[in-house]
XYZ file of C-alpha atoms in Angstrom:
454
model
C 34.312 -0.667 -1.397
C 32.154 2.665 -2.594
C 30.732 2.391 -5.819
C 32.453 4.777 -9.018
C 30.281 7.119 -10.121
C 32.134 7.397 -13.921
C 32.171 4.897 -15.899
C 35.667 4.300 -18.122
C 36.017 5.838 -21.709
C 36.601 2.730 -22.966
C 32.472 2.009 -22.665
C 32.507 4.851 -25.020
C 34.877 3.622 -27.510
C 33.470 0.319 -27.728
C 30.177 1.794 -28.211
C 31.121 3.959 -31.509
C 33.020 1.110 -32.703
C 30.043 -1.632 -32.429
C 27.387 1.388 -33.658
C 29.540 3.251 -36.534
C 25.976 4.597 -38.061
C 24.702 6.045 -34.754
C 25.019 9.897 -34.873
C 23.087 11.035 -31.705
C 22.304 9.619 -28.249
C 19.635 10.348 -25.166
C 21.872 11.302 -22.029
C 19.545 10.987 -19.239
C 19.615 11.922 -15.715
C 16.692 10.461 -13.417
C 15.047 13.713 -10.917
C 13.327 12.948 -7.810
C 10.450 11.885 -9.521
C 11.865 9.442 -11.351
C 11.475 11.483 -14.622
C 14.148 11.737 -17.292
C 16.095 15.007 -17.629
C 18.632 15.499 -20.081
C 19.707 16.015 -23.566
C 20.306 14.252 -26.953
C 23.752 14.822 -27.588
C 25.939 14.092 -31.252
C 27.833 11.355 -31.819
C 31.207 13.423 -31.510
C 30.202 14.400 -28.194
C 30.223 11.003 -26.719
C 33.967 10.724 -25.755
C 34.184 13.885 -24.058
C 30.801 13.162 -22.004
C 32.983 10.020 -20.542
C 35.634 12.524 -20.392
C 34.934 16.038 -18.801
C 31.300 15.350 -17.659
C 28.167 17.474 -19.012
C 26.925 20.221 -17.103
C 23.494 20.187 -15.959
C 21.864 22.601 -13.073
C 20.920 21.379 -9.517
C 17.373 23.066 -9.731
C 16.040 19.911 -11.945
C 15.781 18.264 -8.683
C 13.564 21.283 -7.534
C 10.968 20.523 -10.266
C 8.061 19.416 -10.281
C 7.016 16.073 -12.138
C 6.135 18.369 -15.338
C 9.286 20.250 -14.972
C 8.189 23.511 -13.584
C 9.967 25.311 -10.098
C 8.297 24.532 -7.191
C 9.705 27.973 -5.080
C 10.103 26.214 -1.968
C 12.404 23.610 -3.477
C 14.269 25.876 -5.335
C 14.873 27.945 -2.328
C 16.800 25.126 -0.581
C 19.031 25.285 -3.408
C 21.668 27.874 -2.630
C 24.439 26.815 -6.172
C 23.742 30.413 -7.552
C 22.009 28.597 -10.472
C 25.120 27.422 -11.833
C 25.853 23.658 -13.792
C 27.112 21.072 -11.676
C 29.035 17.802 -13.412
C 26.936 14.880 -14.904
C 28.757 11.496 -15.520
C 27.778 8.439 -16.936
C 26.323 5.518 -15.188
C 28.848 2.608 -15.660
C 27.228 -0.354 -17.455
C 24.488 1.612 -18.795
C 25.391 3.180 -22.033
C 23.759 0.598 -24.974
C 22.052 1.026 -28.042
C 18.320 1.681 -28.204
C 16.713 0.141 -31.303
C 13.444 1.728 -31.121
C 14.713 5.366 -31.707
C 17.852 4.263 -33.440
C 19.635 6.541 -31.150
C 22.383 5.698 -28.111
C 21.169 5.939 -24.728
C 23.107 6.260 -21.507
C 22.089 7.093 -17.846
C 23.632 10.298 -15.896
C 24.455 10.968 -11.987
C 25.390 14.469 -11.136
C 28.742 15.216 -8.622
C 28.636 18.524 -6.413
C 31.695 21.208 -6.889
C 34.145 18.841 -4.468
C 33.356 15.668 -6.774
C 31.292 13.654 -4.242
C 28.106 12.705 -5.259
C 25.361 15.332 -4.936
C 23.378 14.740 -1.803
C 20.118 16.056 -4.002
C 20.420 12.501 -6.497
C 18.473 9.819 -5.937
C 21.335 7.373 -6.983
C 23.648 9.040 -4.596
C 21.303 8.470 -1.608
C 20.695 4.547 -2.780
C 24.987 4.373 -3.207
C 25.587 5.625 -0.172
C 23.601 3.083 1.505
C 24.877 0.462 -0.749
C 28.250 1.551 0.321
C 26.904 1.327 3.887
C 26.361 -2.263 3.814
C 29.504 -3.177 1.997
C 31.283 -1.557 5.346
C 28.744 -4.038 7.466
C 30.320 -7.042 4.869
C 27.280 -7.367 3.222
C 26.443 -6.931 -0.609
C 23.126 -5.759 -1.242
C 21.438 -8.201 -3.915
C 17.709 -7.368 -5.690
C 15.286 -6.536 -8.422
C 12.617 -4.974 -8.858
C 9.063 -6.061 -10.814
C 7.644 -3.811 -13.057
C 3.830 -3.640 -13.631
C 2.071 -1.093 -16.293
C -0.728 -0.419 -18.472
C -0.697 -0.727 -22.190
C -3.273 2.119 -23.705
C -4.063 3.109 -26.782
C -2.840 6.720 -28.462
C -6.481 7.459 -28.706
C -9.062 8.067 -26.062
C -12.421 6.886 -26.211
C -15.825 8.416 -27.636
C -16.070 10.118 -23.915
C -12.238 11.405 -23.991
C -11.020 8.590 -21.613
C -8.003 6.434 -21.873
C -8.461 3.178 -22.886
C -6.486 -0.492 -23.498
C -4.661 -0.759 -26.336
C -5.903 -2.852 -29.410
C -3.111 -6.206 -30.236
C -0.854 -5.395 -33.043
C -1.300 -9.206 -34.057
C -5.069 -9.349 -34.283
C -6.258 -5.279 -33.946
C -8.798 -7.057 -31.054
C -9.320 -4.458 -28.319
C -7.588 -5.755 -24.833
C -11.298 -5.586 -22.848
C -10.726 -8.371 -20.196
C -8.869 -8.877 -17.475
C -7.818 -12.266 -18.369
C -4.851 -12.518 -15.747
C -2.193 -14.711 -17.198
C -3.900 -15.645 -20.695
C -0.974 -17.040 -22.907
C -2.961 -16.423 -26.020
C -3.360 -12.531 -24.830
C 0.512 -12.354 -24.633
C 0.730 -14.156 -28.276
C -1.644 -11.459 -29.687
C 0.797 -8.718 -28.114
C 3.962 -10.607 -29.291
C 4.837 -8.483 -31.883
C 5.323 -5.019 -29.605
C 6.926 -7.331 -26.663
C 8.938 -9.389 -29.134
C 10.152 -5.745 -29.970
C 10.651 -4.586 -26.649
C 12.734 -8.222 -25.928
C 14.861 -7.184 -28.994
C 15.604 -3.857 -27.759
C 16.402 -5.271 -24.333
C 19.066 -7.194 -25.671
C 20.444 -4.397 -28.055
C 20.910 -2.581 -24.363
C 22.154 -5.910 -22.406
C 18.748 -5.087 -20.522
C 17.932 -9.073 -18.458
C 14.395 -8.605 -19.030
C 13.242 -12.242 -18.283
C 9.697 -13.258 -17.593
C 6.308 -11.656 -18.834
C 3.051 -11.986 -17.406
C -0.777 -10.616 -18.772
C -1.559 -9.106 -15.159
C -4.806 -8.394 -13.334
C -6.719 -5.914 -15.459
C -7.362 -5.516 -19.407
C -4.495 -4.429 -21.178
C -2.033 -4.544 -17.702
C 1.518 -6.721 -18.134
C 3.881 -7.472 -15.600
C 7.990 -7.807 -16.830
C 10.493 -8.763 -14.498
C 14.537 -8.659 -14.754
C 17.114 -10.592 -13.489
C 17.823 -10.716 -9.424
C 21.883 -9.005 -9.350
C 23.521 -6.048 -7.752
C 21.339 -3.706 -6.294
C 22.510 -0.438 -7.524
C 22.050 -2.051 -11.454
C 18.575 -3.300 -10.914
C 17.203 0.045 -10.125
C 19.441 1.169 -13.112
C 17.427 -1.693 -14.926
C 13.744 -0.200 -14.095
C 14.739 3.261 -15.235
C 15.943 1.476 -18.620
C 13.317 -0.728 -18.851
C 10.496 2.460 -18.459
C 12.356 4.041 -21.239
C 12.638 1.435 -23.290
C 8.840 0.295 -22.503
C 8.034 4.223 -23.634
C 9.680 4.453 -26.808
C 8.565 0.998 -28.051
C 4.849 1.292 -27.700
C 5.194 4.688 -29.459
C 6.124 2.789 -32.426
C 3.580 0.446 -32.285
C 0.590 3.611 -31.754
C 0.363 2.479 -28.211
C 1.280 4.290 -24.698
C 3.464 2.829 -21.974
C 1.301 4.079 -18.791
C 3.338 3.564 -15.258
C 0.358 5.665 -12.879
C 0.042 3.406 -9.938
C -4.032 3.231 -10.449
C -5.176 4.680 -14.087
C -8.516 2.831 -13.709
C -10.864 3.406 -10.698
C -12.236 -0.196 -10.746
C -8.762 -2.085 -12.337
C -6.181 -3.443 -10.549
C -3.577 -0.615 -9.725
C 0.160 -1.398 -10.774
C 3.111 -2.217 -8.169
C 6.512 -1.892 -8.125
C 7.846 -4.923 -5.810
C 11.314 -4.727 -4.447
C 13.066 -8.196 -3.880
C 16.175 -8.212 -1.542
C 18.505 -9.884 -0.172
C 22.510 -9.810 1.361
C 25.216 -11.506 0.257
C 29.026 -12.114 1.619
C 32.128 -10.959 0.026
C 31.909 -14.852 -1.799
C 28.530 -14.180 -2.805
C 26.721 -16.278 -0.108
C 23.253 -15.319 0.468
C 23.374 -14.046 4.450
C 19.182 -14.637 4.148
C 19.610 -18.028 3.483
C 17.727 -20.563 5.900
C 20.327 -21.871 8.763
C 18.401 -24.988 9.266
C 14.530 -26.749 7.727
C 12.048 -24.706 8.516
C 13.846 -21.556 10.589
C 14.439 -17.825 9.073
C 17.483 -16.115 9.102
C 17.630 -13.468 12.173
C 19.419 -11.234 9.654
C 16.573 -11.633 7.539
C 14.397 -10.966 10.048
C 16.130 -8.349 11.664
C 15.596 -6.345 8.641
C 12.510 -6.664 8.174
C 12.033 -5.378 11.906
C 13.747 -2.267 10.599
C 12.035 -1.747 7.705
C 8.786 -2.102 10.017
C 9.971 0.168 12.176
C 10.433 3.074 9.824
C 7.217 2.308 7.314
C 4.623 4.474 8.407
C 7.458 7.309 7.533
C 8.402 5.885 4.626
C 4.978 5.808 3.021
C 5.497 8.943 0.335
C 8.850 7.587 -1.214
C 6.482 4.747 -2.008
C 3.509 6.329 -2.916
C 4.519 9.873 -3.924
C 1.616 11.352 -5.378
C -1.831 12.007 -5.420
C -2.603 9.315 -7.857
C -0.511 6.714 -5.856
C -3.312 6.402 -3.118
C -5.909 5.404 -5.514
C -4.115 2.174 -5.262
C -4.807 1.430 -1.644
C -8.657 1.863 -1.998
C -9.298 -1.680 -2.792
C -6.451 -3.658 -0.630
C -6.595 -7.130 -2.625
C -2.661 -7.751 -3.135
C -1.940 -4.281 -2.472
C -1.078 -3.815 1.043
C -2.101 -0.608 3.254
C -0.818 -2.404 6.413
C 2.238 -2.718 8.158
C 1.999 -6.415 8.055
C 4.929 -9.272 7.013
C 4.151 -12.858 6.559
C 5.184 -15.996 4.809
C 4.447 -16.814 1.044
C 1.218 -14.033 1.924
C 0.213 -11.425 -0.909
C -1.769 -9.464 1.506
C 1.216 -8.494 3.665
C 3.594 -5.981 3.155
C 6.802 -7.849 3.324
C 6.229 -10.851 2.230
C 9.233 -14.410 2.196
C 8.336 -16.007 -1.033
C 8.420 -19.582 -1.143
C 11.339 -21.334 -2.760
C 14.697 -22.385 -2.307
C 16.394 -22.029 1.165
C 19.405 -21.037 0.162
C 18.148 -18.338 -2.149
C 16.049 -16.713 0.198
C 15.070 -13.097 0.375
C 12.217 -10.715 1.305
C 9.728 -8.837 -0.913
C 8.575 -5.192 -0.408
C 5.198 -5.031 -1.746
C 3.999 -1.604 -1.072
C 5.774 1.117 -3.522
C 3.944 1.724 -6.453
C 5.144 2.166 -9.875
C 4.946 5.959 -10.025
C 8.090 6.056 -7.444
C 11.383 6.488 -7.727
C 13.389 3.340 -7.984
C 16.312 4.840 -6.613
C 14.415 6.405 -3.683
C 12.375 3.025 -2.522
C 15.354 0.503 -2.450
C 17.869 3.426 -0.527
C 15.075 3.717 2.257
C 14.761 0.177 2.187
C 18.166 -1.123 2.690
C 18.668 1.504 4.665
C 15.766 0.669 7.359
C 16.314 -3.037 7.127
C 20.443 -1.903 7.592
C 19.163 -0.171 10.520
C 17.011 -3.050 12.020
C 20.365 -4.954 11.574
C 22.729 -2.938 13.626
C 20.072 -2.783 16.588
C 18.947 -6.289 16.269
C 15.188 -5.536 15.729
C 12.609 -8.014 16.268
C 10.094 -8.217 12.800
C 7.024 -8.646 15.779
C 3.902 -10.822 15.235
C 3.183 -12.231 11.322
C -0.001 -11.418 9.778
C -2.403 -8.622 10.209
C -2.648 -8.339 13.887
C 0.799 -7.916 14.156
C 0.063 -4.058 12.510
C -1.099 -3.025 15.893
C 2.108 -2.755 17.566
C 3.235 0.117 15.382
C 2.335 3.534 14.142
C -0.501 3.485 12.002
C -0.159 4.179 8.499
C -1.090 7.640 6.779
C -4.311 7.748 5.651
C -3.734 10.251 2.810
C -1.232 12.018 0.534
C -0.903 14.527 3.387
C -0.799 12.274 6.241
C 2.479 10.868 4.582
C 3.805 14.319 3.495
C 3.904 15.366 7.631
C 5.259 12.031 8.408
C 7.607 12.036 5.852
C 9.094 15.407 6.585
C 8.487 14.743 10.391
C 10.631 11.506 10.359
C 14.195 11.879 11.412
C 14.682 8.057 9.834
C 14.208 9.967 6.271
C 16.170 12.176 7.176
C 18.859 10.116 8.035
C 18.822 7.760 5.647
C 18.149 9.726 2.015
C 20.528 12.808 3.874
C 19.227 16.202 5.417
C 19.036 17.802 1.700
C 17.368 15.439 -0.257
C 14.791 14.650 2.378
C 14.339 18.461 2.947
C 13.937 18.791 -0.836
C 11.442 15.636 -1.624
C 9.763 17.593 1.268
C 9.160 20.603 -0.064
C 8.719 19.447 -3.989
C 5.796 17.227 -2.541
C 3.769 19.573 -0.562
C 4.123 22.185 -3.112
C 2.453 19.209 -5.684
C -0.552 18.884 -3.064
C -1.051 22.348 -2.501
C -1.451 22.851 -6.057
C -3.176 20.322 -6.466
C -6.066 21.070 -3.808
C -6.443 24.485 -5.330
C -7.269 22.841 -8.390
C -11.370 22.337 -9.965
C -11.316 19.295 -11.713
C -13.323 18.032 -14.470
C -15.456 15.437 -12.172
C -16.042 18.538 -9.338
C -17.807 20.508 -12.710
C -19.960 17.627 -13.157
C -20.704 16.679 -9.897
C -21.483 20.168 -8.380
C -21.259 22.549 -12.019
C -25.097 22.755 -12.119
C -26.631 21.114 -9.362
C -25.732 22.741 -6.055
């Protein structure tokens, strides 16, 4: 079975017939960043969008996270500049309530129709599409931490929590899991649960994380290529709610120095054509080898892997203090130290957690080189190796830097292989062009550090 890129005209014509005052809607098309591209297009231009496709240019995948060229990147582009087709994402066209506007996600087809080998959507299909031809149906979701701030900085110019729309108190402490802190923020999440719905978003639990003014939402456990659909909606939605309610949704993977940084767990599992869970425990007390297997792949390939997870500079803040946010390539039972960890619960509904990407990366990116790798450990029967930390010793070591994972990235014939010789050329080059022009650049701290002293 491969996946359809289009989805039918008749999402289209039940959308204008349940939303008959909507005249405009967001068409969005996720880059290698994870960033929105797109348009806002009328409300007479929805049929043909389902119909003919938009066109939209290649190079947004050669741009930067703030949208400008990066020349390397757009010199492994060789479409003449030219528009290739965008279609819409089945099952994700819905109504957003907070702009009053429609909303649908894009992925872009080369000249021949396939899927363009520079989308990130593409490279997690064709891995989906990968395991369907090994029987298996890939089954996840993904957890979503972030940082609520307020639209104004601080007397010093800093960000800073946002204030509760219920009581106007400042969020100041870290009070992880405080029921009365969610109640104070019920109005803006009682907003954002109402605007799930409107979009047949599962958002289901909410949690006040580790830090002041930090939440955690998660959504439902289903078919892998909709739950990474489902963390691009939910951002958006997140984004345009807190807007309205003079708030920002922040999504850097460490905006504080000394505050927990924010993850983006990846929970997965495979199922069987009748939707048996191939993870599941064969007897008390023993793992699945398939389960196990794939987590010997997904060892096998994570010191490579390390810049789809943490893609930018920012991203290894989050490793500087390693409490629940691993830096090793560890696995381990019901263990929030580890890198792969096998939550407790049920037997039958077991499944593995990747604990390392942050939530700066790309959704689409993180679960395509994970199924792939744990694929991989599958077809060569892999062994996971020794539980805890000591069993870290037995492979590569982990980058230390930004850097370190750029040359192992780009080094790593794994990548390569499983995101396609393109897109792994391109994430490539759009990354080292970001730290190059990045280490050329005099930040405010080096002026007050070294400005006058030195």
């Amino acid at each position: 079975m491969t996946h359809t890129l289009r989805a039918p005209l008749s999402e289209a014509t039940a959308f204008l017939a349940a939303y008959p005052d909507v005249e405009a809607i967001d068409i969005v098309l996720s880059d290698l960043h994870g960033v929105g591209r797109g348009k806002i297009i009328r409300r007479h231009e929805l049929e043909s969008l389902f119909t003919t496709g938009r066109g939209m240019p290649a190079s947004l995948f050669a741009q930067d996270v703030s949208g400008d060229d990066i020349e390397a990147a757009i010199a492994l582009i060789q479409d003449g500049g030219g528009d290739s087709r965008c279609w819409p994402v089945p099952q994700t066209l819905g109504y957003h309530q907070a702009t009053g506007r429609g909303v649908v996600l894009l992925q872009m087809e080369g000249a021949d129709g396939a899927p363009c080998p520079l989308d990130p959507r593409a490279a997690l299909l064709a891995q989906i599409d990968r395991a369907q031809g090994m029987g298996f149906t890939p089954m996840g979701a993904l957890e979503l931490e972030f940082y609520l701030l307020d639209k104004d900085r601080d007397g010093a110019g800093r960000p800073q929590p946002a204030r509760a729309p219920m009581t106007g108190r400042r969020l100041s402490h870290t009070n992880c899991m405080s029921v009365d802190e969610l109640d104070e923020m019920s109005p803006f999440f009682d907003a954002v649960y109402a605007g799930a719905a409107a979009l047949g978003l599962p958002m289901e639990s909410l949690i006040s994380e580790y830090a002041a003014g930090q939440f955690e939402l998660t959504l439902r456990y289903r078919d892998l290529a909709q739950a990474t659909d489902d963390i691009v909606r939910a951002k958006r939605l997140l984004r345009a709610t807190a807007r309205r309610f003079g708030m920002e949704a922040c999504f850097m993977a460490k905006p504080f120095s000394r505050s927990s940084g924010s993850g983006m767990h990846l929970h997965l599992s495979l199922t069987d054509a009748a939707g048996v869970n191939l993870f599941a425990d064969p007897s008390e007390g023993t793992l699945s080898p398939l389960m196990l297997h794939a987590l010997g792949g997904i060892r096998a390939s994570m010191a490579a892997s390390m810049l789809v997870l943490a893609p930018v500079l920012n991203s290894w803040r989050r490793f500087a203090g390693t409490v629940y946010s691993p830096a090793a390539n560890t696995w381990g039972n019901e263990d929030r130290n580890v890198a792969l960890r096998i939550p407790a619960g049920s037997a039958k509904s077991r499944h593995f957690e990747h604990r390392v990407a942050g939530v700066d990366a790309n959704p689409y990116l993180v679960a395509a080189i994970t199924l792939g790798a744990a694929l991989d450990g599958i077809d060569i029967g892999t062994n996971p190796g020794i539980e805890g930390a000591e069993g870290a010793a037995a492979y590569p070591p982990m980058p230390r830097s930004w850097l370190d994972a750029i040359d192992a990235f780009e080094a790593s014939d794994s990548m390569k292989s499983l995101l396609g010789a393109p897109l792994h050329a391109l994430f490539a080059a759009l990354k080292r062009g970001e730290h190059d022009a990045l280490a050329v650049s005099v930040t405010d701290l080096e002026w007050q550090l070294y400005g006058t002293t030195l």
